[in-house]
CSV table of C-alpha atoms and ligand atoms in Angstrom, one decimal:
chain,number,residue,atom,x,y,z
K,1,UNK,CA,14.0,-18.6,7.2
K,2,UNK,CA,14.4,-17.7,10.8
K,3,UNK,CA,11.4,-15.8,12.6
K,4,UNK,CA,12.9,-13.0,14.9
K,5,UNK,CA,11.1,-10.4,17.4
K,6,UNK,CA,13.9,-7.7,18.3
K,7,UNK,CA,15.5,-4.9,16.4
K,8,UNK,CA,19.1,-6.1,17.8
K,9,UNK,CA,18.7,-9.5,16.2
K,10,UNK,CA,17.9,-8.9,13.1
K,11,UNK,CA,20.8,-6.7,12.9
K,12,UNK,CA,22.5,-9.2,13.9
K,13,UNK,CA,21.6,-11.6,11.6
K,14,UNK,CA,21.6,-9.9,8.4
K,15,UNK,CA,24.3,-10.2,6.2
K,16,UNK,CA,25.3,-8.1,2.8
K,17,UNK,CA,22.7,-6.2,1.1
K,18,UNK,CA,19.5,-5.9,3.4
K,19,UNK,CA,16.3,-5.4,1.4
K,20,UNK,CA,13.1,-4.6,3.8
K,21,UNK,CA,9.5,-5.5,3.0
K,22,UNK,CA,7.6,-3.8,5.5
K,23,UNK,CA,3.6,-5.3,5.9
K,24,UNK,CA,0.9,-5.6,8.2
K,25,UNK,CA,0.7,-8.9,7.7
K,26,UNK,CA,-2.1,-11.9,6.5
K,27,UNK,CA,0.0,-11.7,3.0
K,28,UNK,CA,-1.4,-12.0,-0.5
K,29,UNK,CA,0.3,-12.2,-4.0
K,30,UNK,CA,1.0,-8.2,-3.5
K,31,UNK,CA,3.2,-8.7,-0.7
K,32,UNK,CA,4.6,-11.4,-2.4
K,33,UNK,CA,5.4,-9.5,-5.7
K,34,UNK,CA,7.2,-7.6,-3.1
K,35,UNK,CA,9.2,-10.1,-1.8
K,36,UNK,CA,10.0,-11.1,-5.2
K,37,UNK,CA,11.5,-7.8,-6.0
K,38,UNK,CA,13.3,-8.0,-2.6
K,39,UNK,CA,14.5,-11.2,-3.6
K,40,UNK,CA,16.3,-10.1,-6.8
K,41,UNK,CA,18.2,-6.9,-5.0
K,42,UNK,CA,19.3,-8.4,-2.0
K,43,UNK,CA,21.3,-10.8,-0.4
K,44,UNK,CA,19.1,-10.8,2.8
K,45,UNK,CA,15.7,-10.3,2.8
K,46,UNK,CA,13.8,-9.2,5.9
K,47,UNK,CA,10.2,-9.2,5.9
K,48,UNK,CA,8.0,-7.2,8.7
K,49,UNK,CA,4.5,-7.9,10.1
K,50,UNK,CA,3.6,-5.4,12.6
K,51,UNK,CA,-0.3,-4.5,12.9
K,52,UNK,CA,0.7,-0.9,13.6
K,53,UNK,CA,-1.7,0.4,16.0
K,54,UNK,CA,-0.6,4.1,15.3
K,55,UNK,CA,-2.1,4.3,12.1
K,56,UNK,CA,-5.1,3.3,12.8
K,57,UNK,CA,-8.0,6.0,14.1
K,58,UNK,CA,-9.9,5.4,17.1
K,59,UNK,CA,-13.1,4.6,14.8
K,60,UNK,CA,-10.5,2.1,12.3
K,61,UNK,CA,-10.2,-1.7,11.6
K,62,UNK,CA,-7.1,-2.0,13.9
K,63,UNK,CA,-8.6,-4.6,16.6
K,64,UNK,CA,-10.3,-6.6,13.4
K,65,UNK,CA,-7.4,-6.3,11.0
K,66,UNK,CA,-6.7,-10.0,10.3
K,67,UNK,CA,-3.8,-11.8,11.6
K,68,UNK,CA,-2.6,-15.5,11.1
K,69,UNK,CA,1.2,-15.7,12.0
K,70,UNK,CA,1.5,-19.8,10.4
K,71,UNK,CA,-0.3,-18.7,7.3
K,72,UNK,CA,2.4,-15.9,6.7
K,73,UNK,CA,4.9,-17.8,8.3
K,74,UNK,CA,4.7,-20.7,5.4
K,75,UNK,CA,4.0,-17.6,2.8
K,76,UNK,CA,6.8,-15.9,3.2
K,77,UNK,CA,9.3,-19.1,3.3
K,78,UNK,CA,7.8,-20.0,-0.4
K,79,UNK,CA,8.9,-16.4,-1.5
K,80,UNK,CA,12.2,-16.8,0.1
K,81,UNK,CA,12.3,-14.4,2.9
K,82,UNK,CA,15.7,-15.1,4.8
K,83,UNK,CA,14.2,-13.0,8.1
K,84,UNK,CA,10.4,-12.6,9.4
K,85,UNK,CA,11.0,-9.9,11.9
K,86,UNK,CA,7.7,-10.1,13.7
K,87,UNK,CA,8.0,-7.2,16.9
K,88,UNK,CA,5.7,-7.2,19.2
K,89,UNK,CA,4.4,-3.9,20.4
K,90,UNK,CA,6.8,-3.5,23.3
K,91,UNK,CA,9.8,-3.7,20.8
K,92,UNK,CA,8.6,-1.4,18.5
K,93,UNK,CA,7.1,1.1,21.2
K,94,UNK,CA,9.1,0.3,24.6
K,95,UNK,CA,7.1,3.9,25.9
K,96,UNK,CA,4.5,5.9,24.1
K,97,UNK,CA,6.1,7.5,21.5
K,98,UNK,CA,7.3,11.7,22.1
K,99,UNK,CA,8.3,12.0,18.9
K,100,UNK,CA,6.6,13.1,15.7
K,101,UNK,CA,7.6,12.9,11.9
K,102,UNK,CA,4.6,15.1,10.7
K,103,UNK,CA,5.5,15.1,6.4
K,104,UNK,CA,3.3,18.3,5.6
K,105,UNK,CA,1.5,18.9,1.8
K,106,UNK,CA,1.9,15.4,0.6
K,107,UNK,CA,-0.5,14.4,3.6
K,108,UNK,CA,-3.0,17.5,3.0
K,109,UNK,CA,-5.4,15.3,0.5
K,110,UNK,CA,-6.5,11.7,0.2
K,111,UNK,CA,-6.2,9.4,2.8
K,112,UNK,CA,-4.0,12.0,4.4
K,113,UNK,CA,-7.7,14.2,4.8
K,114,UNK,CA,-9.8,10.9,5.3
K,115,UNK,CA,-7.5,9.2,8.1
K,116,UNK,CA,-6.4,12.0,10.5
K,117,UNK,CA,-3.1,10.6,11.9
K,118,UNK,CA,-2.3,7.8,9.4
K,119,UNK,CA,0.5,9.2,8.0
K,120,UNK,CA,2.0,9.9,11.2
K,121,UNK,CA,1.6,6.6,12.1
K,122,UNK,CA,3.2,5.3,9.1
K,123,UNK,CA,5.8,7.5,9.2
K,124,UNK,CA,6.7,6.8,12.6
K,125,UNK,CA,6.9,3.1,11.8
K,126,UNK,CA,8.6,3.1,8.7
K,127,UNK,CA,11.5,5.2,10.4
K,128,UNK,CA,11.8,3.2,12.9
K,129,UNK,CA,12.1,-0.1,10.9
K,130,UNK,CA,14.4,1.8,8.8
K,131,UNK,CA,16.7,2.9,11.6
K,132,UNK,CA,16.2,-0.5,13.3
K,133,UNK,CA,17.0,-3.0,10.8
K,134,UNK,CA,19.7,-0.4,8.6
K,135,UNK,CA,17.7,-1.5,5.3
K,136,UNK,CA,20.0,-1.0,1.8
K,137,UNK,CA,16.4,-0.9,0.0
K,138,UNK,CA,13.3,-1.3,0.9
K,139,UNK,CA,9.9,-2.3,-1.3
K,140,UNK,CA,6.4,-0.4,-1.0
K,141,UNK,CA,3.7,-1.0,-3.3
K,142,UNK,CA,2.1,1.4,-6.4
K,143,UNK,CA,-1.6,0.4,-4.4
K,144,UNK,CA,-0.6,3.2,-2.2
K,145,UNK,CA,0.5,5.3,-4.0
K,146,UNK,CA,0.3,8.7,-1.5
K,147,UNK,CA,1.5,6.2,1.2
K,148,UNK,CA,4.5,5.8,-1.5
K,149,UNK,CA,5.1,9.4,-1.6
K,150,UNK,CA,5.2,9.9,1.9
K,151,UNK,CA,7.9,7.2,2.6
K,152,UNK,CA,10.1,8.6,-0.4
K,153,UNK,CA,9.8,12.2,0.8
K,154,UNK,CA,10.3,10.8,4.1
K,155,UNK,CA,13.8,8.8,3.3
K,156,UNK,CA,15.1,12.2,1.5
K,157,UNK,CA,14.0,14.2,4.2
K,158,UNK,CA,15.7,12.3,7.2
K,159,UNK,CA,18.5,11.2,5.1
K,160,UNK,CA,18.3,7.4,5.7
K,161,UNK,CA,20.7,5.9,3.0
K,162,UNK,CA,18.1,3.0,1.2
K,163,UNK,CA,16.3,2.8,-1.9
K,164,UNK,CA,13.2,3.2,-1.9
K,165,UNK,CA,11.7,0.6,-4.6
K,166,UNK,CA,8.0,0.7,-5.8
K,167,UNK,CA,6.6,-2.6,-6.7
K,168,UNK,CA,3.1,-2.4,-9.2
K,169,UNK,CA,-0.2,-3.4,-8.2
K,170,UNK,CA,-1.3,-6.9,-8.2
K,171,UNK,CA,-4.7,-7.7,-9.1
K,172,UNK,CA,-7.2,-10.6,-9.2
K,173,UNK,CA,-7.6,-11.8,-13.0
K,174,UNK,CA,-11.4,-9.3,-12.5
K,175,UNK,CA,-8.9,-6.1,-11.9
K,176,UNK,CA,-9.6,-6.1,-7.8
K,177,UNK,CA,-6.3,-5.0,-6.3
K,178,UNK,CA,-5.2,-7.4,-3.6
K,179,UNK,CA,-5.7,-6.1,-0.2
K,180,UNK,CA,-5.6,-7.8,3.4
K,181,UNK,CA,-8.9,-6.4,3.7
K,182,UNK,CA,-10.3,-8.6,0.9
K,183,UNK,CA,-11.1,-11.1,3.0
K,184,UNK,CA,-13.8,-9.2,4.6
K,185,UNK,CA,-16.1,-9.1,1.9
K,186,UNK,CA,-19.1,-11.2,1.2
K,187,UNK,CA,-19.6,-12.6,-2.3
K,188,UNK,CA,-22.1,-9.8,-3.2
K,189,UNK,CA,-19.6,-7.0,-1.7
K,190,UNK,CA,-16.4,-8.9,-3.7
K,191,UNK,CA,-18.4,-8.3,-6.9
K,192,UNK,CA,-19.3,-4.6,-6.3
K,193,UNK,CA,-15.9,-4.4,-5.0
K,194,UNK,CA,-15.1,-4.6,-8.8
K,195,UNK,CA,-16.4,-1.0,-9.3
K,196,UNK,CA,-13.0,0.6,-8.2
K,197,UNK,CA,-11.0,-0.8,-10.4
K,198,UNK,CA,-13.5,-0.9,-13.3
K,199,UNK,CA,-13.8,2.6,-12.6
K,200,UNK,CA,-9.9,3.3,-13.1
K,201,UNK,CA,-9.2,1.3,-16.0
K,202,UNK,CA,-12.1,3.0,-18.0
K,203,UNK,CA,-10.3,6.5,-17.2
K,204,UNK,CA,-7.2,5.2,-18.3
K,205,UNK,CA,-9.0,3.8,-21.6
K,206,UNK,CA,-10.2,7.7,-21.8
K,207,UNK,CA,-6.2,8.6,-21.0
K,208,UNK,CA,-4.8,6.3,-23.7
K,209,UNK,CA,-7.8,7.7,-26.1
K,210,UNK,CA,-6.4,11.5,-25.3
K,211,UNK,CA,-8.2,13.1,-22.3
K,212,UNK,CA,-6.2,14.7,-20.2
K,213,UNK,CA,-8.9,16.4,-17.9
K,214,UNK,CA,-8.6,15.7,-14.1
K,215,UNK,CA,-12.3,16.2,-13.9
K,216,UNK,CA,-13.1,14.5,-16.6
K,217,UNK,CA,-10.8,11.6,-15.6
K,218,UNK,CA,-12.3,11.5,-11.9
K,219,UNK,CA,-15.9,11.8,-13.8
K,220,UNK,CA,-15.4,8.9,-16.0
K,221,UNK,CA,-14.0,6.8,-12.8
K,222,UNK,CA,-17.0,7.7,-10.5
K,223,UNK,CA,-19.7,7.2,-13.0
K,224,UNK,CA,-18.0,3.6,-14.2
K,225,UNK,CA,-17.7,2.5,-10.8
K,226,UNK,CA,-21.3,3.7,-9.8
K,227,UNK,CA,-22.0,1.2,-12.7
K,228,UNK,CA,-20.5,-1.7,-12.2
K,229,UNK,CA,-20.5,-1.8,-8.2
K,230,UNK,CA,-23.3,0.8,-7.2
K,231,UNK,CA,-20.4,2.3,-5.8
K,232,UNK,CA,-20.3,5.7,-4.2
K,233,UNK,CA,-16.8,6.8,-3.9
K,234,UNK,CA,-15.0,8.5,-1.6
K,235,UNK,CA,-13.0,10.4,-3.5
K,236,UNK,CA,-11.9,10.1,-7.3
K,237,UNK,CA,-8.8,12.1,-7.6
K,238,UNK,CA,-5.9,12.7,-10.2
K,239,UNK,CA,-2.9,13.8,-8.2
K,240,UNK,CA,0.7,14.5,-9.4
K,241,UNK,CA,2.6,11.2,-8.1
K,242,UNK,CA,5.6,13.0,-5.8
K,243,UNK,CA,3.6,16.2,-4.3
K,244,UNK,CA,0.2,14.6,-3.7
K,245,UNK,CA,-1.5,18.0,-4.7
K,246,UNK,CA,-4.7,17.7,-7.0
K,247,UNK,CA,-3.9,18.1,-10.4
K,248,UNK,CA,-6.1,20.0,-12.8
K,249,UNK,CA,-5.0,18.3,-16.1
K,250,UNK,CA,-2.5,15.4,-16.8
K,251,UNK,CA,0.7,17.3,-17.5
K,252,UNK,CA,3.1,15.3,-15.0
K,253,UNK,CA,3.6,11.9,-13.5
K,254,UNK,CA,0.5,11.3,-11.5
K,255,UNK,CA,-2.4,8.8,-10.5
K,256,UNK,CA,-5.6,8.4,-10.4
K,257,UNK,CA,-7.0,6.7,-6.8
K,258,UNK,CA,-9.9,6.4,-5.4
K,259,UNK,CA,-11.7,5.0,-1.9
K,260,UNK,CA,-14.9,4.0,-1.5
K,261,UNK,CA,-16.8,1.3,1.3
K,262,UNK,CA,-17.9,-1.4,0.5
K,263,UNK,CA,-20.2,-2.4,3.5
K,264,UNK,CA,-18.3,-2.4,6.8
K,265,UNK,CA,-14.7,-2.4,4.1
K,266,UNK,CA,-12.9,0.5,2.9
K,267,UNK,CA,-11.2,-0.1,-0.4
K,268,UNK,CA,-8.3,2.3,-2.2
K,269,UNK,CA,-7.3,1.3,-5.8
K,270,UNK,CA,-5.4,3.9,-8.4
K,271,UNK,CA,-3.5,3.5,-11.4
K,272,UNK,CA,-0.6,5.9,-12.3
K,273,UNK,CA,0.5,7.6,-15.3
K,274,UNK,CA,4.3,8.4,-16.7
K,275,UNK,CA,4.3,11.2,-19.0
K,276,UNK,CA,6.9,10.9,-21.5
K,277,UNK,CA,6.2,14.3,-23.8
K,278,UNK,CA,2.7,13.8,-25.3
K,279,UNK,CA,3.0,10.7,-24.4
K,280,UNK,CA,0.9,9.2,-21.0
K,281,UNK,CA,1.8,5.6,-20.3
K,282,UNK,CA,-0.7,4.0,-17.8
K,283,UNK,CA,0.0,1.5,-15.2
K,284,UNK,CA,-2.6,-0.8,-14.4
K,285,UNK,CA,-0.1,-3.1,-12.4
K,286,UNK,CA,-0.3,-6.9,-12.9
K,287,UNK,CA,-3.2,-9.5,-13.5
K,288,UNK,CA,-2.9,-12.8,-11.7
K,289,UNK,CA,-3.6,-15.7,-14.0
K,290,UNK,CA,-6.1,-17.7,-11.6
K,291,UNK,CA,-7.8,-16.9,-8.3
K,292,UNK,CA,-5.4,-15.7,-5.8
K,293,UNK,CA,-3.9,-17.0,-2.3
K,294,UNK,CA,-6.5,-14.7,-0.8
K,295,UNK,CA,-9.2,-16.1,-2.9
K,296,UNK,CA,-7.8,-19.6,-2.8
K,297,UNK,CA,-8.6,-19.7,1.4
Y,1,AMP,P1,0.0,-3.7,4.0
Y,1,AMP,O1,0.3,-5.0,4.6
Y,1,AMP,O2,-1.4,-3.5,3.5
Y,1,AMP,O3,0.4,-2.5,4.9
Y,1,AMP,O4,0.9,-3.5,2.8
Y,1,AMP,C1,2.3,-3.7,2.8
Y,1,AMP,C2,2.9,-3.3,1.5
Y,1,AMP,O5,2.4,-4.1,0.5
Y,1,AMP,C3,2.8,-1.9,1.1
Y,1,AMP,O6,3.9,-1.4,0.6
Y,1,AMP,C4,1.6,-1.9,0.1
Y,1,AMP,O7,1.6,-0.9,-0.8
Y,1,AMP,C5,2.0,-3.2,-0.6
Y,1,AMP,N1,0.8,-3.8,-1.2
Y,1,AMP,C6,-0.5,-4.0,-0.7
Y,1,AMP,N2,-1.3,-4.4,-1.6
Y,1,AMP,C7,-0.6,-4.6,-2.7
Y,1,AMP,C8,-1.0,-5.0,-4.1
Y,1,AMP,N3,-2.2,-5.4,-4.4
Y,1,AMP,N4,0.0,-5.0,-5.0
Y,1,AMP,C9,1.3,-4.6,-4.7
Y,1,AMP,N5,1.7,-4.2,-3.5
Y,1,AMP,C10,0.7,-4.1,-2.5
């Protein structure tokens, strides 16, 4: 694996099929599964890690997000990452950006309404690491979900010519989705941190037993999750999964997500659901077996 800092040379250096795995960094088994996937579709594999300070708001993690280049370094050579492009904020933004990739609707609800500017941010970065680095395919995880239908509508919209691959959630053997942020919570907050995804499996229980109710569903969620975590949440919302607009009853492919704090840490979690006739297949994303590399630190 070679560890590179500019756009040019990674073009330069990638050969045949590029997949893209773009993160923020301090990588866990999700990012790996991501790799993974990379792995099988591509004949060079580029990984990013750029803290993107655009998506961040003023009032945001950004200057405490956690960073440890050696750690990621060795992480990403075990899941067989030809290229670590790791830019720093001069390649990526030479000036302050004038342009704007503003993806309207899908960024109306959600963490489009709870982070003013994120999705600009993300946006912004994803096109450029698209038009940078010429990806064939690039890999984005089901854990965020509206996040994953912004880049997709993005890619159509602009016309990049890559695949946009989702990836399902990975979770600690409790259900906790795997998050950088993890690593912020204390014991007590890791337990309550339960609550979110608690909260989401027993709506998909409800799902699987025949609801169909978005309130209902978002009821079930909030109450389990006040349960198990004391958790208040954010939001609780069943949303269809490519327009990002609230949706009254389970008719269409959708999910579930929620957000709620957990101390000083914000969490998101969902699970989605394929509707195949009256059939509602839900996707809870993947258990690990033990404690994760998060955990394990
Ligand atoms: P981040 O570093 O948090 O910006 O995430 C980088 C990529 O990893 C995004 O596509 C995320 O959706 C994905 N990701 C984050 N957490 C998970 C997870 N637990 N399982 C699968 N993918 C994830």
């Amino acid at each position: 694996m070679i560890v590179l800092s500019t756009f040019a040379e990674v073009r330069a250096a990638a050969t045949g099929r590029v997949g893209l795995v773009p993160t923020m960094g301090y990588l866990h088994d999700g990012h790996l599964a991501l790799m993974s996937a990379a792995r099988t579709d591509a004949d060079t594999v580029v990984a990013s890690l750029f803290v993107n300070p655009l998506q961040f708001g003023p009032e945001e993690d950004f200057a405490r997000y956690p960073r440890d280049l050696e750690r990621d370094t060795d992480l990403a050579v075990s899941a067989g990452v030809d290229i670590l492009f790791v830019p720093e904020v001069e390649e990526m933004y030479p000036e302050p950006p004038r342009t704007g990739i503003v993806i309207s609707d899908l960024t109306e609800h959600f963490e489009g309404a709870q982070r003013p500017g994120h999705f600009e941010g993300v946006a912004l970065v994803v096109a450029k690491l698209f038009a940078g680095i010429q990806p064939h395919s690039s890999f984005f995880g089901n854990k965020d979900a509206q996040q994953l239908a912004v880049v997709r509508r993005l890619a159509a919209d602009l016309s990049f010519p890559v695949d946009i691959v989702s990836v399902p959630t990975v979770r600690e053997a409790d259900g906790l989705a795997l998050s950088s942020r993890n690593r912020f919570l204390s014991e007590a907050e890791r337990l309550q941190a339960r609550g979110l995804s608690r909260g989401l499996f027993a709506a998909a229980d409800a799902v699987e037993a025949g609801e169909r109710s978005g309130p209902e569903l978002e009821s079930i969620a909030r109450h389990r999750a006040a349960e198990v975590g004391h958790l208040q949440l954010e939001y609780a919302a069943l949303a269809d999964a490519a327009t990002v607009q609230p949706m009254p009853k389970l008719v269409a492919d959708s999910f579930l997500a929620v957000a709620a704090r957990v101390g000083e840490t914000r969490l998101i979690d969902n699970v989605a659901f394929t509707v195949d006739g009256d059939e509602v297949v839900a996707d809870r994303g993947t258990h690990l077996d033990g404690p994760s590399i998060l955990e394990g630190a």
